[in-house]
C-alpha positions as a Python dict, from the first residue, in 0.01 Angstrom:
ca = {
    (1, 'Q'): (0, 0, 0),
    (2, 'W'): (63, -163, 270),
    (3, 'T'): (399, -247, 93),
    (4, 'Q'): (479, 22, 10),
    (5, 'Q'): (439, 122, 399),
    (6, 'R'): (607, -158, 443),
    (7, 'A'): (843, -120, 229),
    (8, 'T'): (1006, 198, 389),
    (9, 'L'): (1034, 117, 735),
    (10, 'I'): (1202, -146, 620),
    (11, 'A'): (1438, 60, 436),
    (12, 'D'): (1414, 355, 755),
    (13, 'T'): (1508, 104, 995),
    (14, 'L'): (1769, -87, 735),
    (15, 'T'): (1884, 317, 732),
    (16, 'Q'): (1955, 381, 1059),
    (17, 'N'): (1868, 693, 1004),
    (18, 'A'): (2206, 888, 1232),
    (19, 'P'): (2072, 1122, 1591),
    (20, 'Q'): (2209, 1410, 1382),
    (21, 'E'): (2006, 1324, 1029),
    (22, 'L'): (1708, 1338, 1270),
    (23, 'M'): (1779, 1656, 1384),
    (24, 'V'): (1814, 1807, 1160),
    (25, 'Q'): (1442, 1675, 1032),
    (26, 'G'): (1355, 1841, 1357),
    (27, 'V'): (1340, 1582, 1577),
    (28, 'D'): (1433, 1610, 1920),
    (29, 'V'): (1658, 1285, 2005),
    (30, 'M'): (1686, 1265, 2400),
    (31, 'A'): (1933, 922, 2317),
    (32, 'E'): (1887, 965, 2844),
    (33, 'R'): (1717, 831, 3058),
    (34, 'G'): (1391, 1096, 3083),
    (35, 'Q'): (1102, 1170, 3325),
    (36, 'I'): (714, 1299, 3123),
    (37, 'V'): (657, 1523, 3399),
    (38, 'G'): (390, 1678, 3265),
    (39, 'D'): (18, 1622, 3051),
    (40, 'R'): (-56, 1955, 2914),
    (41, 'P'): (135, 2103, 2744),
    (42, 'L'): (366, 1749, 2785),
    (43, 'T'): (694, 1771, 2931),
    (44, 'L'): (1001, 1542, 3005),
    (45, 'T'): (1275, 1610, 3202),
    (46, 'T'): (1632, 1408, 3227),
    (47, 'A'): (1944, 1491, 3395),
    (48, 'T'): (2010, 1747, 3134),
    (49, 'R'): (1687, 1874, 3022),
    (50, 'Q'): (1351, 2001, 3009),
    (51, 'F'): (1199, 2032, 2666),
    (52, 'T'): (798, 2051, 2597),
    (53, 'T'): (623, 1838, 2277),
    (54, 'R'): (313, 1678, 2068),
    (55, 'A'): (421, 1408, 2081),
    (56, 'V'): (677, 1185, 2243),
    (57, 'I'): (834, 780, 2056),
    (58, 'V'): (961, 511, 2343),
    (59, 'A'): (1273, 417, 2120),
    (60, 'T'): (1377, 251, 2370),
    (61, 'G'): (1582, -179, 2173),
    (62, 'N'): (1382, -390, 2440),
    (63, 'Q'): (1310, -737, 2279),
    (64, 'V'): (1030, -818, 2336),
    (65, 'K'): (863, -1241, 2457),
    (66, 'P'): (626, -1421, 2379),
    (67, 'P'): (342, -1446, 2688),
    (68, 'S'): (301, -1762, 2856),
    (69, 'L'): (-80, -1879, 2752),
    (70, 'P'): (-178, -2233, 2647),
    (71, 'G'): (-312, -2230, 2262),
    (72, 'L'): (-52, -2027, 2158),
    (73, 'D'): (181, -2317, 2130),
    (74, 'T'): (-70, -2359, 1817),
    (75, 'V'): (-150, -2057, 1616),
    (76, 'P'): (29, -1826, 1372),
    (77, 'Y'): (148, -1513, 1694),
    (78, 'D'): (381, -1234, 1583),
    (79, 'T'): (606, -1038, 1770),
    (80, 'P'): (734, -654, 1699),
    (81, 'K'): (1007, -708, 1516),
    (82, 'T'): (782, -1029, 1263),
    (83, 'F'): (496, -771, 1224),
    (84, 'W'): (699, -579, 1078),
    (85, 'Q'): (785, -931, 762),
    (86, 'R'): (459, -960, 715),
    (87, 'E'): (323, -882, 316),
    (88, 'Q'): (50, -772, 380),
    (89, 'L'): (-185, -602, 750),
    (90, 'P'): (-491, -787, 915),
    (91, 'P'): (-819, -618, 921),
    (92, 'S'): (-802, -691, 1335),
    (93, 'V'): (-473, -724, 1522),
    (94, 'A'): (-582, -837, 1942),
    (95, 'I'): (-241, -743, 2162),
    (96, 'V'): (-133, -908, 2491),
    (97, 'G'): (132, -669, 2700),
    (98, 'S'): (196, -347, 2717),
    (99, 'S'): (560, -311, 2609),
    (100, 'P'): (643, 20, 2451),
    (101, 'E'): (734, -151, 2175),
    (102, 'S'): (311, -310, 2199),
    (103, 'I'): (201, 42, 2203),
    (104, 'V'): (288, 143, 1945),
    (105, 'L'): (268, -67, 1727),
    (106, 'A'): (-86, -33, 1871),
    (107, 'Q'): (-135, 333, 1815),
    (108, 'W'): (20, 264, 1496),
    (109, 'L'): (-225, 41, 1357),
    (110, 'A'): (-542, 269, 1455),
    (111, 'H'): (-366, 529, 1246),
    (112, 'Q'): (-364, 230, 943),
    (113, 'S'): (-722, 112, 1004),
    (114, 'V'): (-652, -218, 1118),
    (115, 'G'): (-910, -276, 1426),
    (116, 'V'): (-705, -298, 1767),
    (117, 'S'): (-725, -488, 2093),
    (118, 'L'): (-441, -409, 2313),
    (119, 'I'): (-455, -683, 2642),
    (120, 'T'): (-275, -623, 2931),
    (121, 'A'): (-342, -736, 3341),
    (122, 'H'): (-186, -437, 3480),
    (123, 'K'): (-464, -190, 3547),
    (124, 'G'): (-216, 62, 3371),
    (125, 'L'): (3, 106, 3102),
    (126, 'L'): (308, 169, 3133),
    (127, 'N'): (315, 64, 3516),
    (128, 'Q'): (695, 242, 3656),
    (129, 'E'): (570, 535, 3551),
    (130, 'D'): (365, 757, 3686),
    (131, 'P'): (-2, 651, 3652),
    (132, 'D'): (-61, 1026, 3548),
    (133, 'V'): (125, 892, 3240),
    (134, 'S'): (-63, 606, 3213),
    (135, 'G'): (-431, 735, 3237),
    (136, 'W'): (-265, 981, 2902),
    (137, 'L'): (-156, 823, 2772),
    (138, 'A'): (-469, 525, 2731),
    (139, 'A'): (-701, 804, 2688),
    (140, 'Q'): (-441, 837, 2377),
    (141, 'L'): (-518, 536, 2223),
    (142, 'R'): (-865, 569, 2298),
    (143, 'A'): (-919, 927, 2068),
    (144, 'D'): (-711, 630, 1812),
    (145, 'G'): (-919, 369, 1757),
    (146, 'V'): (-709, 136, 1990),
    (147, 'D'): (-1008, -78, 2245),
    (148, 'L'): (-807, -102, 2556),
    (149, 'R'): (-867, -442, 2755),
    (150, 'L'): (-680, -303, 3082),
    (151, 'G'): (-646, -492, 3391),
    (152, 'A'): (-801, -783, 3204),
    (153, 'R'): (-584, -1183, 3209),
    (154, 'A'): (-505, -1377, 2873),
    (155, 'V'): (-567, -1719, 3008),
    (156, 'E'): (-608, -1898, 2634),
    (157, 'V'): (-577, -1894, 2231),
    (158, 'S'): (-743, -2048, 1994),
    (159, 'H'): (-912, -2146, 1644),
    (160, 'Q'): (-1252, -1976, 1663),
    (161, 'T'): (-1430, -2230, 1546),
    (162, 'I'): (-1767, -1949, 1467),
    (163, 'E'): (-1744, -1973, 1062),
    (164, 'S'): (-1616, -1580, 893),
    (165, 'P'): (-1457, -1560, 620),
    (166, 'E'): (-1014, -1598, 723),
    (167, 'P'): (-921, -1793, 1001),
    (168, 'A'): (-935, -1589, 1328),
    (169, 'I'): (-788, -1664, 1728),
    (170, 'L'): (-1013, -1609, 1963),
    (171, 'V'): (-820, -1469, 2241),
    (172, 'K'): (-953, -1605, 2574),
    (173, 'L'): (-977, -1323, 2900),
    (174, 'A'): (-1034, -1436, 3238),
    (175, 'D'): (-1355, -1411, 3414),
}
């Protein structure tokens, strides 16, 4: 199943649906700076329009830089970009950081029944946004099954020494 989904995701990414094609499918494409201004109903505002929606996809095109963590160079890890090159989904994932790409990946993995922990040193998600947006997003991620570790600083990664059926990586958090 993952192989088929992965192939579809790669094909979709490679074809880069034009905004007009997405709009025909009922997707509102907002290629401008916007702000979420309400959560009941979920309302977005830009310089040219305001609308309500059930869900938002943040597609910023940013590049994610791996965190500077002791031990990271000794264990296999993925970035959101390299994750899509995997042949199969892992049983669980720890995501360090709360970039928009990390948040989207965490939610998608939870929807695929993968155990997900999202670890960020910040007390909320998307700190540049209104605290209500962060709270709404955190509640949605938790409802989707994501284990949020807000205000938790990852300080080291290593191979887990406890015997387990599959190799495991331990992410140590600050006290």
